[in-house]
Coordinates of C-alpha atoms in Angstrom, one line a residue:
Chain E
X1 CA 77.7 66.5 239.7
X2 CA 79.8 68.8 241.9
X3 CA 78.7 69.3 245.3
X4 CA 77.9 73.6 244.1
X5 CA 75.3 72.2 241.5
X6 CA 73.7 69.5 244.2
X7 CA 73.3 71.5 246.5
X8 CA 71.5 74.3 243.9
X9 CA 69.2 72.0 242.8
X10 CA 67.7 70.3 246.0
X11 CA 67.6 73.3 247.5
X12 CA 65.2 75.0 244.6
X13 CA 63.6 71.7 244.8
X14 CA 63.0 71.6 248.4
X15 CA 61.7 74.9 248.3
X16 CA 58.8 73.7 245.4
X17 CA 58.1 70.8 248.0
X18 CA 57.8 73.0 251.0
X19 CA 55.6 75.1 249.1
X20 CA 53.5 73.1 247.3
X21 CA 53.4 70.2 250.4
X22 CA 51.8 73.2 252.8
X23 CA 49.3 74.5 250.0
X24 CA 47.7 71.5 249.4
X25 CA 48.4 69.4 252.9
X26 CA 50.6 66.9 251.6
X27 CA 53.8 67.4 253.2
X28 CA 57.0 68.0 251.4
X29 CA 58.2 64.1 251.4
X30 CA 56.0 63.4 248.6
X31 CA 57.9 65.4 246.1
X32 CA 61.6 65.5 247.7
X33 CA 62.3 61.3 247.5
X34 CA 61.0 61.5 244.2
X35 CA 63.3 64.4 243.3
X36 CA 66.5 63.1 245.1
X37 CA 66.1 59.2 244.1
X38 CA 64.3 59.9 240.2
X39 CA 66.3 62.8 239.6
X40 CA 69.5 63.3 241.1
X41 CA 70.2 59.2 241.6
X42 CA 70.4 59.6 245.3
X43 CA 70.2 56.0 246.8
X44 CA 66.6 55.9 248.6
X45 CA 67.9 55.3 252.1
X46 CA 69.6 58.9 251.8
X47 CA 66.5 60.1 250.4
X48 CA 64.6 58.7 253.0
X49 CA 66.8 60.7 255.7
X50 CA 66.7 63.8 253.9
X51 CA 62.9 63.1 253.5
X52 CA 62.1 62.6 257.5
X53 CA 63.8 66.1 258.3
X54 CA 61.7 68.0 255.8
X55 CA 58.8 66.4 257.6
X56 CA 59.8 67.7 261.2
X57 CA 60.7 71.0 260.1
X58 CA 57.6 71.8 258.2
X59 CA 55.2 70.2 261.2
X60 CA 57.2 72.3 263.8
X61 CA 57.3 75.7 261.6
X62 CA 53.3 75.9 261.0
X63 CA 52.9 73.5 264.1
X64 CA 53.6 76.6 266.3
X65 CA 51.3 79.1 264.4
X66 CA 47.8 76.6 264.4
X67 CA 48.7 75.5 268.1
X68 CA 48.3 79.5 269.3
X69 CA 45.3 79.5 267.6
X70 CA 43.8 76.8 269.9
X71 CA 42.6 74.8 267.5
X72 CA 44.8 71.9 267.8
X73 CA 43.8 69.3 270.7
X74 CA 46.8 68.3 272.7
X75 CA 45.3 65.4 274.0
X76 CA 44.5 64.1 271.3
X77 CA 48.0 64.6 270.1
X78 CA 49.6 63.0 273.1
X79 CA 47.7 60.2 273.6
X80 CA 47.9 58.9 269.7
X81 CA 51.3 59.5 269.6
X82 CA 51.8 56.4 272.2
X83 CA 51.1 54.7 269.0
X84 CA 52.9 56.6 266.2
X85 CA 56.2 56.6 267.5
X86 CA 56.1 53.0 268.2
X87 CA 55.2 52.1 265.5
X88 CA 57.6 54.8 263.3
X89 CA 60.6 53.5 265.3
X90 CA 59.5 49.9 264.1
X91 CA 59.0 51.5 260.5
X92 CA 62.5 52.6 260.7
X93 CA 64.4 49.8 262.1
X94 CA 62.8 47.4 259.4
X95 CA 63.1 49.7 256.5
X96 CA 67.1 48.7 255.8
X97 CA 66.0 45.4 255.4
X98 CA 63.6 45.6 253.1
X99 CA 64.5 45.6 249.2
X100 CA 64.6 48.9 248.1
X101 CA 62.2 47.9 245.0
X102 CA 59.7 47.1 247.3
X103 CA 60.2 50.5 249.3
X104 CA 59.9 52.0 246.3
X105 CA 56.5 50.4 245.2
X106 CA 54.9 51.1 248.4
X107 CA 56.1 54.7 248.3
X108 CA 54.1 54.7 245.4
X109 CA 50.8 53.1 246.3
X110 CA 51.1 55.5 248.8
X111 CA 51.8 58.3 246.9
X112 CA 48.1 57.3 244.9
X113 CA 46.4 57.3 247.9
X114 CA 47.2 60.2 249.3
X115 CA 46.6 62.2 245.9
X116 CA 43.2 60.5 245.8
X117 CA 42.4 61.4 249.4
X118 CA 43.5 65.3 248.2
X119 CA 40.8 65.6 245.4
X120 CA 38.1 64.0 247.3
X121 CA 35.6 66.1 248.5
X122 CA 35.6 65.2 252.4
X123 CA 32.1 65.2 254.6
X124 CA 32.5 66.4 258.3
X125 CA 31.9 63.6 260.3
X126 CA 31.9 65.4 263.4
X127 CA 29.3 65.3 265.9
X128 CA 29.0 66.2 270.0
X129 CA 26.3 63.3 271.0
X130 CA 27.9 61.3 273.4
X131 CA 31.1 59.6 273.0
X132 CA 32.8 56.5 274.4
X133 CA 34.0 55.8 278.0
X134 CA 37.6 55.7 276.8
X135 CA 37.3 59.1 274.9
X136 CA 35.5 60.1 278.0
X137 CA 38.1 59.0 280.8
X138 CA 40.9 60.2 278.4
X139 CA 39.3 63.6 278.1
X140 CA 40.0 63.8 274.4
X141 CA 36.4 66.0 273.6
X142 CA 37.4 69.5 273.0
X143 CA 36.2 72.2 271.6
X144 CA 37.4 75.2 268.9
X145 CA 36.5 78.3 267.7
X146 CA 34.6 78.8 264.3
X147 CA 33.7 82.3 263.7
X148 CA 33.8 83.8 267.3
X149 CA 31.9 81.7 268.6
X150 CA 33.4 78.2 270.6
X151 CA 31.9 75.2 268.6
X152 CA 32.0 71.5 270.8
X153 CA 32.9 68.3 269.6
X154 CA 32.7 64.5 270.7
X155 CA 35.2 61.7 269.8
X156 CA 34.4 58.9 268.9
X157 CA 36.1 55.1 268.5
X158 CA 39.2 55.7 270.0
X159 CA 40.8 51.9 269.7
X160 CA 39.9 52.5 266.0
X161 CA 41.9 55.2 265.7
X162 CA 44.7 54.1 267.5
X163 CA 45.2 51.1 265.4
X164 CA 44.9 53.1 262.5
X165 CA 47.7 55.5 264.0
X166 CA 49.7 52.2 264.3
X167 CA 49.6 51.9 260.7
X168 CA 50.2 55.4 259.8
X169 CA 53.4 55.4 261.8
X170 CA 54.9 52.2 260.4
X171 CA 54.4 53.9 256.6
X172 CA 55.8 57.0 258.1
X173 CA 59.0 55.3 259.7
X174 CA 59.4 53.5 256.7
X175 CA 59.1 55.9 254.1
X176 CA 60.7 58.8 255.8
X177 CA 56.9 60.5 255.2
X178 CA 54.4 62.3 257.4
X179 CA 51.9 59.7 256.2
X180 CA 49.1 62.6 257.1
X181 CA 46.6 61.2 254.9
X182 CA 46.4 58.4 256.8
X183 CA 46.6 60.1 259.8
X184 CA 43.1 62.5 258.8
X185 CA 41.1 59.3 257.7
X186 CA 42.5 57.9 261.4
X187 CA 40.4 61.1 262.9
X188 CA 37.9 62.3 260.5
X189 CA 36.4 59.3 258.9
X190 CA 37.4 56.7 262.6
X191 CA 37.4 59.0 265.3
X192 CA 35.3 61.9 263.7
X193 CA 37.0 64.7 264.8
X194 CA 36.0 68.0 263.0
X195 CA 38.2 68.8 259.8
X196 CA 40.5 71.9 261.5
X197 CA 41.4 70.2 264.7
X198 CA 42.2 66.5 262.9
X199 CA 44.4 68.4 260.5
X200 CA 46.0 70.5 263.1
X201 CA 46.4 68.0 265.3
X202 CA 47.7 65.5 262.9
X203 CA 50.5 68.0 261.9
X204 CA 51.5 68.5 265.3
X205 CA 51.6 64.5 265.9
X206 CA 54.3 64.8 262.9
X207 CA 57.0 66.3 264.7
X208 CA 57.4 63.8 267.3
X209 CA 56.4 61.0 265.4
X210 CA 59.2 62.1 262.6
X211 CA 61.4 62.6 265.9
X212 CA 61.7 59.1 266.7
X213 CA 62.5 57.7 263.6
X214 CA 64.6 60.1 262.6
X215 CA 66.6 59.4 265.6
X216 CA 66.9 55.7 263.8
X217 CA 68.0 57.1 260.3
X218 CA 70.7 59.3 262.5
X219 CA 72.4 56.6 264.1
X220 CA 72.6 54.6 261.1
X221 CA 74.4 57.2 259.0
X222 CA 70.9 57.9 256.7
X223 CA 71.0 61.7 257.4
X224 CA 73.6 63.3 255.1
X225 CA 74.8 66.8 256.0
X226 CA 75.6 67.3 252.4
X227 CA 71.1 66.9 251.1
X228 CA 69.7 67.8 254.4
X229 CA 71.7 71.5 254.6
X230 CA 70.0 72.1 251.3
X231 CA 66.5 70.1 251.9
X232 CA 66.1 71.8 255.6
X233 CA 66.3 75.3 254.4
X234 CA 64.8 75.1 251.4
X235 CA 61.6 73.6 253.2
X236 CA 61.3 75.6 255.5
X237 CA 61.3 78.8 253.5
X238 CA 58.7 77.4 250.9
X239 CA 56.5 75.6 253.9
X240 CA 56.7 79.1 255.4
X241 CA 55.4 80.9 252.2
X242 CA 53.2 78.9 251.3
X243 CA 51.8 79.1 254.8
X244 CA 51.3 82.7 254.3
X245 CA 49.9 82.0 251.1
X246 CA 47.4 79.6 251.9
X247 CA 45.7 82.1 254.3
X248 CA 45.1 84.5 250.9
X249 CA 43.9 82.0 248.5
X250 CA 42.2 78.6 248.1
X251 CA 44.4 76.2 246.5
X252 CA 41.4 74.0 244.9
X253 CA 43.0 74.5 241.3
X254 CA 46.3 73.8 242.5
X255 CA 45.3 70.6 244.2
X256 CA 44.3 68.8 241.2
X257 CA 47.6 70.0 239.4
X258 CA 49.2 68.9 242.5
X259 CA 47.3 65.2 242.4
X260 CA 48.5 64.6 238.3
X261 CA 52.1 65.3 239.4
X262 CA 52.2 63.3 242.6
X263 CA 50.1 60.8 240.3
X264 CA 53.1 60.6 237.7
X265 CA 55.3 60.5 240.2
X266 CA 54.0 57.5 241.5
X267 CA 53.6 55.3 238.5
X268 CA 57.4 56.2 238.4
X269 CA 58.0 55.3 241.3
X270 CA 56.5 51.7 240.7
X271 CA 57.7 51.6 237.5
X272 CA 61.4 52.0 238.3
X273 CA 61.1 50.0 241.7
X274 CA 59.7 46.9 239.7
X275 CA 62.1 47.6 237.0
X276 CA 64.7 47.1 240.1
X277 CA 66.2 50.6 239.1
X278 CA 66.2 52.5 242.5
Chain K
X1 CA 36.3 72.4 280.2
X2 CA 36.2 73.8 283.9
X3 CA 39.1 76.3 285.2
X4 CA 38.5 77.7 288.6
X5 CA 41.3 79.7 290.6
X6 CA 43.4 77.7 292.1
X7 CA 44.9 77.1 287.9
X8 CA 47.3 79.3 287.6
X9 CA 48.1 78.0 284.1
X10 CA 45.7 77.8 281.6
X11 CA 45.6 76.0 278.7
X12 CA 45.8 79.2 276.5
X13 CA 49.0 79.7 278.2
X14 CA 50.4 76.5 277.2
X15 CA 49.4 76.6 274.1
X16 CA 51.2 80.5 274.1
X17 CA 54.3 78.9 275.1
X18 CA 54.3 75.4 273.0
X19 CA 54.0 77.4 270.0
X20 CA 56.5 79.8 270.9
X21 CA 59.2 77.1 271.7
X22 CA 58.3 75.5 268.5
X23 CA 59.4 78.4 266.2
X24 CA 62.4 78.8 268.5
X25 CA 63.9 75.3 267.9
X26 CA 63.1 76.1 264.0
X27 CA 64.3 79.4 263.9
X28 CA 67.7 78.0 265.7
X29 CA 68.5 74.8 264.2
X30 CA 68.1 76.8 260.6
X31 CA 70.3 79.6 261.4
X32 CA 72.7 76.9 262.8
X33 CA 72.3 74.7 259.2
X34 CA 72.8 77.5 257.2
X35 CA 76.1 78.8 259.0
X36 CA 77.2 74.7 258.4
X37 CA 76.2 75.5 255.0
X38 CA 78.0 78.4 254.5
X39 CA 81.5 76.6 255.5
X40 CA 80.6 73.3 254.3
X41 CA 80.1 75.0 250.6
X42 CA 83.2 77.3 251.0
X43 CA 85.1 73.8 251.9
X44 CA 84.1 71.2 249.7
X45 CA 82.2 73.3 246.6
X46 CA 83.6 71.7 244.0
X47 CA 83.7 67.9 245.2
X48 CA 82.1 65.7 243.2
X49 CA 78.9 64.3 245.0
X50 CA 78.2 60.6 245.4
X51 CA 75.1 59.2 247.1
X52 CA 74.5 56.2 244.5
X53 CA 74.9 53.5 247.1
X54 CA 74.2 54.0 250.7
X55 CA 76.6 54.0 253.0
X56 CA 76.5 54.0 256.7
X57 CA 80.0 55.1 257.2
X58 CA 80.3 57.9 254.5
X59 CA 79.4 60.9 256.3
X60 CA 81.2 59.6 259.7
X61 CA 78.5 61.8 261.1
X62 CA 76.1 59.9 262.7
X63 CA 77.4 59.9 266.7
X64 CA 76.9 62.9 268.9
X65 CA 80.5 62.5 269.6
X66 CA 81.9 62.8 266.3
X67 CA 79.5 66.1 266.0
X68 CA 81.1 67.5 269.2
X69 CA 84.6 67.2 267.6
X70 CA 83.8 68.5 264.4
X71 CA 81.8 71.6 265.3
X72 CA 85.0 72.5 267.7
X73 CA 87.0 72.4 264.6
X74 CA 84.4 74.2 263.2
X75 CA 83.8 71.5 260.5
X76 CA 80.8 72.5 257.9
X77 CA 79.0 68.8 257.9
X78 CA 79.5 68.3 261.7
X79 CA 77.8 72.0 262.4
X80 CA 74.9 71.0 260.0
X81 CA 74.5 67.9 261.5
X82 CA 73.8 70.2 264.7
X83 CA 71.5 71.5 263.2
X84 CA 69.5 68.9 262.6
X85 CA 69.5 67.3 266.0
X86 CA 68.5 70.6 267.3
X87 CA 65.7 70.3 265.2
X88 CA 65.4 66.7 265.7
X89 CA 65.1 67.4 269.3
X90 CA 62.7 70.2 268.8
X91 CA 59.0 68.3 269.0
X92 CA 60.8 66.2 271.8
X93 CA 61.1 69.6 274.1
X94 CA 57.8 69.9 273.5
X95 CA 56.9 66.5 274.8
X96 CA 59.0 67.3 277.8
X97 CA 57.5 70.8 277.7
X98 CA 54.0 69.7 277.8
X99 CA 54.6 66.7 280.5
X100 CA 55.2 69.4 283.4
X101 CA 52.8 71.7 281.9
X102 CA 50.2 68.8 282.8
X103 CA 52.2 68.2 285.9
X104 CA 51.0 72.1 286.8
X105 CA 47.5 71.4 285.7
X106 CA 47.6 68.7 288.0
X107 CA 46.1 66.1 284.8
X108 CA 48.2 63.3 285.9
X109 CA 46.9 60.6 283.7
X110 CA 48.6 63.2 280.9
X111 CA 51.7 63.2 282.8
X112 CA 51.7 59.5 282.1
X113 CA 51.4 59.6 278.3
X114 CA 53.5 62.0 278.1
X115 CA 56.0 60.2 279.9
X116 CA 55.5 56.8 277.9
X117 CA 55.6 58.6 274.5
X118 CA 58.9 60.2 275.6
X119 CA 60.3 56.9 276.8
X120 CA 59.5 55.4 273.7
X121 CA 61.6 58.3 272.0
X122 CA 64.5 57.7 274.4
X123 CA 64.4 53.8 273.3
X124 CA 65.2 55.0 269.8
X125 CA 68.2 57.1 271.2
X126 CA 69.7 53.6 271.7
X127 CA 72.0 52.8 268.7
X128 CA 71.2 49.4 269.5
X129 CA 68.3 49.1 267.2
X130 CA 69.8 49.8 264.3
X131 CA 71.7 46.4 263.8

């Protein structure tokens, strides 16, 4: 394939992710590792590169339009970030030595999760009764505006969540993902933080935490000029429009549509990674 | 929470400006990976393209150095490889960003996770971990 045609493709490609990732939540990885390793025949460990960019650009672009909203808590962010980019850096200096089969498979478990966490209906865990000490001392209660008014909220099990953010930064250094869905069930369902701020704040988390590994993939030579040209500006356009979008509609039909692709993309992903084709 | 006068900052204000630096370091490092684009395609268009096995050596673009070098020659792959540490670097200004912004608020304890998340990211600068 000549470098014209490449190029061409990932970049329509990208664009579909970045659109489609920012409608529904689910980031743009999910579609473009797929699309470069099933598709195109990319080796993953390029994929995985081109994938991790794709994740900073889209959590910086809409990062900086929910942040002037106020709805994001920054301390939150800060203070869980301690453990994400530990943990992502971990992610990505283990990942080379890890059969790529076996990336592959856990790409796709993951990839089944997160389309299940997209359908399910979620319940608002949030609360302002009293928190913790820790979430005290660390002044992580906030609040944010719902309709005019300012709405307070209490968090709660804060070494909970930090574990869980362990966890969600290994799978993201690893996978070259933003690993959000395990980053919400870290805040909503752990540290019951009210749906808008733990999806907001968990998107601004991304950037750094992507950051760090992505510093990793860099040195090693996983971040190819020649996919993430085409995978940077096609992402950030779509992520962009369907930012816009989003604001107009809701995407409840889409998500579904969205969960049966990311679904069949999964099973081929396990398929092919136990197959020992990727 | 409590603002009295003697915060001249706010944390509206901060939040103004985060998001504000945020879209910059997009906006730029895009423009900057779509001008590499431009000269990369013009330059190598019809190569044939060949990612099948990875390659740590391939791109011979993965030291700052070896960026420098090629965007003075004004080498597509080494300008888009700008590009993306500019927007690598872009959620790190804002940790750097929001550690004296807490500095100004006087919220020291914040100062100090700041500071630790950003020395984590300056351990992964060292090329030492890769192995």
């Amino acid at each position: 394939m000549s470098v014209l045609l490449f190029t061409i493709v990932v970049l329509l490609g990208a664009f579909l992710a970045g659109l489609v990732g920012s409608m529904t939540g689910l980031g743009g990885g999910v579609i473009i590792i797929p699309l470069l390793t099933l598709v195109l025949g990319v080796d993953i460990h390029y994929a995985i590169g081109a994938s991790i960019i794709s994740v900073i650009a889209t959590s910086s672009g809409s990062a900086a339009a929910y942040v002037k909203e106020g709805i994001t808590n920054i301390r939150i962010g800060m203070f869980l970030e301690i453990a994400t980019t530990i943990s992502a850096i971990f992610g990505a200096v283990i990942t080379v030595y890890i059969n790529p089969s076996y990336i592959a498979i856990v790409f796709g478990m993951i990839l089944l999760f997160s389309a299940t966490m997209m359908i399910r209906k979620k319940v608002d865990r949030s609360d302002n009764d009293t928190s913790g000490k820790l979430a005290l001392w660390l002044r992580l209660n906030g609040t944010y505006p719902v309709d005019g008014s300012i709405k307070k909220y209490a968090v709660h099990n804060v070494i909970g969540g930090f574990m869980m953010m362990f966890v969600a930064g290994i799978i993201s250094g690893l996978l070259g993902i933003g690993s959000g869905a395990l980053k919400v069930i870290a805040m909503d369902n752990i540290m019951r933080i009210p749906f808008r701020v733990s999806t907001t704040t968990s998107n601004f988390m991304m950037g750094v935490t992507a950051a760090a590994s992505a510093v990793v993939y860099f040195h090693r030579g996983q971040i190819d000029p020649g996919i993430a040209m085409p995978v940077t500006i096609g992402v950030l356009i779509g992520s962009t429009l369907g930012a816009k979008i989003l604001l107009r509609t809701k995407p409840d039909k889409l998500k579904v549509v969205f969960a049966v692709v990311v679904t069949f993309l999964a099973l081929q992903m396990i398929y092919n990674g136990m197959a020992g084709r990727l | 929470m409590k603002r009295d006068g003697k915060y001249f900052f706010t944390d509206k204000d901060v939040q103004l400006i985060l998001g504000t630096l945020l879209r910059v370091g997009v906006i730029s490092s895009m423009a900057v990976v779509f001008l590499g684009g431009v000269i990369y395609l013009i330059s190598s268009h019809a190569n044939l393209v060949d990612y099948q096995a990875f390659d740590a050596g391939k791109s011979g673009m993965s030291s700052i150095l070896a960026i420098y070098q090629g965007v003075l020659h004004m080498d597509g792959a080494a300008i888009i490889q700008f590009g993306t540490l500019l927007l690598i670097f872009t959620p790190v200004a804002r940790v750097v960003f929001s550690i004296f912004s807490f500095l100004i608020e006087r919220d020291y304890l914040y100062v100090v996770i700041g500071l630790l998340v950003l020395v984590v990211i300056l351990i992964s600068l060292s090329n030492k971990l890769v192995g």
